[in-house]
Short mmCIF file of C-alpha atoms in Angstrom, two decimals:
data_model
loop_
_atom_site.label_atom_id
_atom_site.label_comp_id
_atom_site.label_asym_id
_atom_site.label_seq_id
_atom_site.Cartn_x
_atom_site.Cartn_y
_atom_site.Cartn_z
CA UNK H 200 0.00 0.00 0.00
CA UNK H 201 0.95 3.14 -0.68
CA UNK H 202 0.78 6.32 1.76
CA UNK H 203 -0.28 9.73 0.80
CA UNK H 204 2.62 12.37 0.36
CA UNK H 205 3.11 15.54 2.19
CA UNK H 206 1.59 18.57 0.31
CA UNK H 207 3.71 19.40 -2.39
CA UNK H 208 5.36 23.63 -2.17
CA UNK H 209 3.15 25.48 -3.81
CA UNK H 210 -0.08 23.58 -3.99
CA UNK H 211 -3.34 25.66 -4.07
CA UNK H 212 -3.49 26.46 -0.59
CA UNK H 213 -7.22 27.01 -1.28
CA UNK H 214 -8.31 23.45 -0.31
CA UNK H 215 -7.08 23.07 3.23
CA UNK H 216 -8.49 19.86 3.63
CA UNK H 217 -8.73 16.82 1.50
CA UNK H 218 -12.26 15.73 0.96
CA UNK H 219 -12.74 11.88 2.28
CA UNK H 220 -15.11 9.91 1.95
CA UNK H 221 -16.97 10.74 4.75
CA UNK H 222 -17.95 14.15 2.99
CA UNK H 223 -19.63 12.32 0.21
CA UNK H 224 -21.18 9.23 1.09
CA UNK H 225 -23.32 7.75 4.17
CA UNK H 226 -20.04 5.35 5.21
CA UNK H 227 -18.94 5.52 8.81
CA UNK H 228 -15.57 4.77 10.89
CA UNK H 229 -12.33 4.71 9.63
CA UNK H 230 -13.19 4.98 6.16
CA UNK H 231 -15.57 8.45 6.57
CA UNK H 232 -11.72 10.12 7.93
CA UNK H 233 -10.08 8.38 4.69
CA UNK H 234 -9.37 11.11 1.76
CA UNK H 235 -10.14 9.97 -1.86
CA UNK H 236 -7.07 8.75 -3.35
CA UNK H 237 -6.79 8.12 -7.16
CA UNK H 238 -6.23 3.87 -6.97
CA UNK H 239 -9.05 3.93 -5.35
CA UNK H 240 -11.27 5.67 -7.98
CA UNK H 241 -9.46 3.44 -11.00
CA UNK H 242 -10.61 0.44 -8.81
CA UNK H 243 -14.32 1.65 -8.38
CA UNK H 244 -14.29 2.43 -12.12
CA UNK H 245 -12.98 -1.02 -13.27
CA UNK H 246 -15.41 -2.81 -11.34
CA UNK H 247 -18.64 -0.56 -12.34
CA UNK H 248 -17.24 -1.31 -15.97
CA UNK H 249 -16.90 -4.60 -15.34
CA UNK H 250 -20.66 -4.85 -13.83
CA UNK H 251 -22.46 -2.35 -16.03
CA UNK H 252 -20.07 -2.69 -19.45
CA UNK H 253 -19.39 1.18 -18.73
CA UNK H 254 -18.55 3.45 -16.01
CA UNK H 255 -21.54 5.32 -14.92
CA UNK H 256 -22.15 8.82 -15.91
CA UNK H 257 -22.61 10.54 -11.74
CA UNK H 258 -21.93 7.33 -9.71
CA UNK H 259 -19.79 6.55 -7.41
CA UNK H 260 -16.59 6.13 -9.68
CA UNK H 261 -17.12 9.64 -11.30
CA UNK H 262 -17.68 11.46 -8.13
CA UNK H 263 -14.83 9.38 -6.80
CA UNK H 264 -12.68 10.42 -9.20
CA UNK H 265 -13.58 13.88 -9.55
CA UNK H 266 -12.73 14.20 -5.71
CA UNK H 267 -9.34 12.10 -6.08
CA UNK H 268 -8.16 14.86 -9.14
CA UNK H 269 -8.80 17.57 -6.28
CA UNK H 270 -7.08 15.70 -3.54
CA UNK H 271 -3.94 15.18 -6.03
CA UNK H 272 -3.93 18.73 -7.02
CA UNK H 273 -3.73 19.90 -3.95
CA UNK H 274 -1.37 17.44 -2.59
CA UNK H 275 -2.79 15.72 -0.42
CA UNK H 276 -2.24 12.91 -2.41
CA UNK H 277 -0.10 10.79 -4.55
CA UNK H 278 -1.25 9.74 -8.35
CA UNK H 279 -0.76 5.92 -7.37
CA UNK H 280 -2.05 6.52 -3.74
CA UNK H 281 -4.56 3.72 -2.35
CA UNK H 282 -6.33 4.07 0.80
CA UNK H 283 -6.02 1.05 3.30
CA UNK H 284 -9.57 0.51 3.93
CA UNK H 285 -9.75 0.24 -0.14
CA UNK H 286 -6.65 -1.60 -0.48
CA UNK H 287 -6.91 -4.31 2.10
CA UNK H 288 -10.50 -4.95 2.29
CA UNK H 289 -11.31 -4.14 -1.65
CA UNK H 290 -14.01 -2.04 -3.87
CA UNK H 291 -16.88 -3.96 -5.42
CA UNK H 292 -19.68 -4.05 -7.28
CA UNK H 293 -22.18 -6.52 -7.23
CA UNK H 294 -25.82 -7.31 -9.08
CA UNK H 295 -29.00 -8.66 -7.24
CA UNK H 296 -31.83 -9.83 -9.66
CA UNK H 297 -35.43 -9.56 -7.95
CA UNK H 298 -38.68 -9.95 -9.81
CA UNK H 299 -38.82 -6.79 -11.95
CA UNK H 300 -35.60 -5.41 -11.04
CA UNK H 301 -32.23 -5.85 -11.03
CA UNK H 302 -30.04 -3.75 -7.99
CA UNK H 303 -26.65 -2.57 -7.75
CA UNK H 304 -24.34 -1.99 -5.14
CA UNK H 305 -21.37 -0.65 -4.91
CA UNK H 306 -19.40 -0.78 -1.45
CA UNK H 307 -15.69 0.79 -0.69
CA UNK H 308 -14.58 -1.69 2.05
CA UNK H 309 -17.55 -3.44 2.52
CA UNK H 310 -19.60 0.06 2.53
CA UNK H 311 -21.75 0.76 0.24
CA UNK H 312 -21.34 3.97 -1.34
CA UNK H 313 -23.99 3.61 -3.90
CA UNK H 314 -27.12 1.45 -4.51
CA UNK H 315 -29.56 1.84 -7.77
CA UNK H 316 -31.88 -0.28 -9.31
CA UNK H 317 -32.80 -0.78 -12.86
CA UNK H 318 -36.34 -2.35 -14.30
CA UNK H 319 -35.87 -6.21 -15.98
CA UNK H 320 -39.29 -7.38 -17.48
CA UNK H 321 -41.62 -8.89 -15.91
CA UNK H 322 -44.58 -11.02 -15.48
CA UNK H 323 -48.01 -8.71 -16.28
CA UNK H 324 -49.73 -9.64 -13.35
CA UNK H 325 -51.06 -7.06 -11.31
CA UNK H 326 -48.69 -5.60 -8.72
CA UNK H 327 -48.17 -2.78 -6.11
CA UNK H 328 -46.12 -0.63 -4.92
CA UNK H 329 -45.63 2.62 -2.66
CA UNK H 330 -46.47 5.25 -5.36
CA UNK H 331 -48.61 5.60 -7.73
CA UNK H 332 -47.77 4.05 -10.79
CA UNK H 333 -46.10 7.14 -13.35
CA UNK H 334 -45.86 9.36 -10.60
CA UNK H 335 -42.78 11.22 -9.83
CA UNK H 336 -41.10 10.53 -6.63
CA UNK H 337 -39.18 12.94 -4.59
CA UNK H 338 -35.58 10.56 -5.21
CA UNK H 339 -36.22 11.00 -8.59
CA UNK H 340 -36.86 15.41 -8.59
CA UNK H 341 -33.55 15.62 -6.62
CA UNK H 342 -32.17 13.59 -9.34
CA UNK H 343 -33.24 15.30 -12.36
CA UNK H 344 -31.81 18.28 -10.15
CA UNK H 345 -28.41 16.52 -10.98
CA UNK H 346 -29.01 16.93 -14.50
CA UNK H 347 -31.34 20.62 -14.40
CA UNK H 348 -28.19 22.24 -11.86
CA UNK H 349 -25.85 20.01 -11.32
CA UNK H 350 -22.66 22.26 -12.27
CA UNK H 351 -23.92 24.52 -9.07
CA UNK H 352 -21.45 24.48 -6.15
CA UNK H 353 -23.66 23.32 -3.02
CA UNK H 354 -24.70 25.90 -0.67
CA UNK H 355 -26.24 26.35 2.30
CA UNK H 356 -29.84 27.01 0.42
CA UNK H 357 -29.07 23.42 -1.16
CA UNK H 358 -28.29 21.72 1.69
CA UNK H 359 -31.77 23.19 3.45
CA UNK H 360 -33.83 22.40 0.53
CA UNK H 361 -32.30 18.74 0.00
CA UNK H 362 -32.50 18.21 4.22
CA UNK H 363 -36.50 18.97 3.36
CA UNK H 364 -36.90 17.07 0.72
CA UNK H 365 -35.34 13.77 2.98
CA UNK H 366 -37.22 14.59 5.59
CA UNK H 367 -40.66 14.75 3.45
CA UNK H 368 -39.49 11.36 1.58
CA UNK H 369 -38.66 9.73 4.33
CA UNK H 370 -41.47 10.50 7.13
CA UNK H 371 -38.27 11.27 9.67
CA UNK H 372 -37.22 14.29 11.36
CA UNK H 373 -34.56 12.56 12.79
CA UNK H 374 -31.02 13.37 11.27
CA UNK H 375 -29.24 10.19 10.20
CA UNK H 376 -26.44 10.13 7.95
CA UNK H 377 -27.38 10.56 4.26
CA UNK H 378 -28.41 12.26 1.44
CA UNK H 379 -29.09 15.53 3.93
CA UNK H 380 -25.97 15.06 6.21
CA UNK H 381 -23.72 14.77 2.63
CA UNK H 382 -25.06 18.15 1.34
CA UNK H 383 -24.44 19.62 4.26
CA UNK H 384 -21.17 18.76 4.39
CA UNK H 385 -20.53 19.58 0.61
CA UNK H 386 -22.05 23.16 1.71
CA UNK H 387 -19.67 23.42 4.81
CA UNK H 388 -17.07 22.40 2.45
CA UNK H 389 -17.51 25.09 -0.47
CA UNK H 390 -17.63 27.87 2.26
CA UNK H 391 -13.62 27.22 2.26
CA UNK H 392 -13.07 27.17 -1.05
CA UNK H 393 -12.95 30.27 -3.29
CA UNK H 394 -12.67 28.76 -6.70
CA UNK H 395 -15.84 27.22 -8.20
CA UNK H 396 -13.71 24.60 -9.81
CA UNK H 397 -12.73 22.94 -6.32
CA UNK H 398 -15.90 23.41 -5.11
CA UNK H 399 -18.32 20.26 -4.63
CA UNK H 400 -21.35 20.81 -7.39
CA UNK H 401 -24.91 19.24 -6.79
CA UNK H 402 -24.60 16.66 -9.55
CA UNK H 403 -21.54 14.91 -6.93
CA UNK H 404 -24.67 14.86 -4.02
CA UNK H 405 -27.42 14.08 -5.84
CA UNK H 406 -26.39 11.57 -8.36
CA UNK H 407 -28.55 8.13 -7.58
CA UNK H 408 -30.81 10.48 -5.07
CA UNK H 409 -33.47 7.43 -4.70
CA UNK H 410 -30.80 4.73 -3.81
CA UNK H 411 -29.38 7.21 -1.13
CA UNK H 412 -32.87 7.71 0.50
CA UNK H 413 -34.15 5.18 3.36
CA UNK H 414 -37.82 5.49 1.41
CA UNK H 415 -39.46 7.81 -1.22
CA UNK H 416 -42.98 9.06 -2.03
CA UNK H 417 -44.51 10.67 -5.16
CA UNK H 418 -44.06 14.32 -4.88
CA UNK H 419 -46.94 16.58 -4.19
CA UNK H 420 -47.64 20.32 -4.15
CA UNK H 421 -47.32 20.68 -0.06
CA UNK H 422 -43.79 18.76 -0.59
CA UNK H 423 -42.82 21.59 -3.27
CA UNK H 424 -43.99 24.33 -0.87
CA UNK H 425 -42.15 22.90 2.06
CA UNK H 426 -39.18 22.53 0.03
CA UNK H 427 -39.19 25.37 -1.86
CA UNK H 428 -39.79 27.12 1.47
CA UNK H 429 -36.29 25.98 3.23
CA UNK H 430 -34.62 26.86 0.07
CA UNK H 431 -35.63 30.52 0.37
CA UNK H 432 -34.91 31.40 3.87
CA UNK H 433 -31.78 29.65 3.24
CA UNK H 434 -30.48 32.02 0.20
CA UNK H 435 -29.45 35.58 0.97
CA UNK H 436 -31.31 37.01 -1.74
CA UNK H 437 -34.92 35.05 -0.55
CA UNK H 438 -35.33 32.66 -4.08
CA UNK H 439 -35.03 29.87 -5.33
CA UNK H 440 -32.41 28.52 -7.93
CA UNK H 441 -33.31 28.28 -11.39
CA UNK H 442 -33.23 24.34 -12.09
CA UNK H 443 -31.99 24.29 -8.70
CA UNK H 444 -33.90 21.36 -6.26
CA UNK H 445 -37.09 23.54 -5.08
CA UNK H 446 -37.82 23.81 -8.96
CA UNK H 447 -37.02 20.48 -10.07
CA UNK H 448 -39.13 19.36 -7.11
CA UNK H 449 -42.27 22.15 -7.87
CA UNK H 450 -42.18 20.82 -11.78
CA UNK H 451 -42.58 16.99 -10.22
CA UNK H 452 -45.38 17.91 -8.44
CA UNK H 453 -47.16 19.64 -10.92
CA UNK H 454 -46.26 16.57 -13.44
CA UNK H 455 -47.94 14.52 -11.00
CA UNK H 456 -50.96 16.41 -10.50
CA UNK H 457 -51.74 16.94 -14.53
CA UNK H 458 -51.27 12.95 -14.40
CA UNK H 459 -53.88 12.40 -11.58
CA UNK H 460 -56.08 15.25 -12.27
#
């Protein structure tokens, strides 16, 4: 294994800490206070490749290596660094098929630091489910919000609005480690850096929304207000962000209610 260098002379002193994993994923202990080194992104991107036949466009690999570019840049780390946890206990990718459905995990030391599912045919029988079928859940606005704003350093507004939208999804008021607690962090994080560049964007927090979230619910108007709501007393000038989550979130809702109208 290979140990991270000392900070090279002259290294943009604008990062002063190297972002680990803990600041963008729901992963605990040893491996939360572990910075992103570069091995371990090549290893996460092999193995989506080898899963998926591709690397995936926002999932963990990408974000991975997005964050182990910054940590070399600024020194913290070495372009054939590996992180222990990574390099003695591995980085995997694995495929569960379930009627309908076939879900993917990825885990950094037997963590998971991503989890999506993606629809296999099935049987036409009549089934159910927690939303209504075609409806938009709230997983899946915070998602689109990856695509809409996703260049957008997270900020404070962000982190409000995505802490509401958990909260709504999930029925809990109770702060657990997640989707929320990763924004937050992101937002806590930007407020360091000057440079948008080296800034975490919304695209690295919200990518795979749904598979972050304990549960999900279709989105509806009084989610949207809420939402929109935390967003604005959380912005200096009292708005919302163009494509930002309170919008992405308001255009679900009214999706939903032309489709049930």
């Amino acid at each position: 294994m290979s140990q991270a260098q000392p900070r090279r002379p002259g290294a943009d002193d604008q990062q002063q800490q190297p972002i680990k994993y803990g600041d963008l994923f729901n992963v605990s202990g040893d491996l939360a206070q572990k910075p992103i080194a570069p091995e371990d992104a090549a290893m996460m991107q092999t193995a989506e490749a080898t899963i998926m036949g591709q690397t995936q466009k926002g999932g963990p690999a990408a974000v991975m290596q997005s964050a182990a570019a910054r940590n070399e840049g600024a020194g913290f780390v070495g372009h054939r660094d590996v992180t222990d946890v990574a390099g003695d206990q591995g980085v995997t990718v694995t495929e569960t098929d379930v009627p309908g459905r076939r879900i993917i995990t990825e885990s950094v030391g037997g963590q998971v630091v991503g989890r999506h599912e993606e629809p296999t045919p099935v049987s036409l029988a009549p089934t159910t489910g927690r939303v209504e079928q075609g409806a938009i859940t709230i997983g899946e606005a915070l998602e689109t919000t990856a695509q809409t704003a996703g260049d957008k350093p997270v900020d404070q507004s962000d982190a409000a609005a995505i802490q509401a939208a958990e909260v709504r999804a999930t029925g809990s008021t109770v702060t657990t480690p997640g989707l929320a607690a990763s924004a937050q962090s992101a937002a806590a994080h930007n407020e360091t850096v000057d440079r948008d560049e080296d800034k975490i964007k919304l695209n690295q927090v919200l990518a795979g929304a749904t598979a972050k979230l304990a549960a999900d619910k279709a989105v509806t108007r009084q989610d949207a207000e809420g939402i929109a709501s935390a967003e604005q007393r959380n912005n200096p000038n009292a708005d919302t962000h163009p494509g930002g989550v309170a919008a992405s979130v308001a255009a679900a809702a009214r999706l939903n209610e032309n489709v049930n109208g």
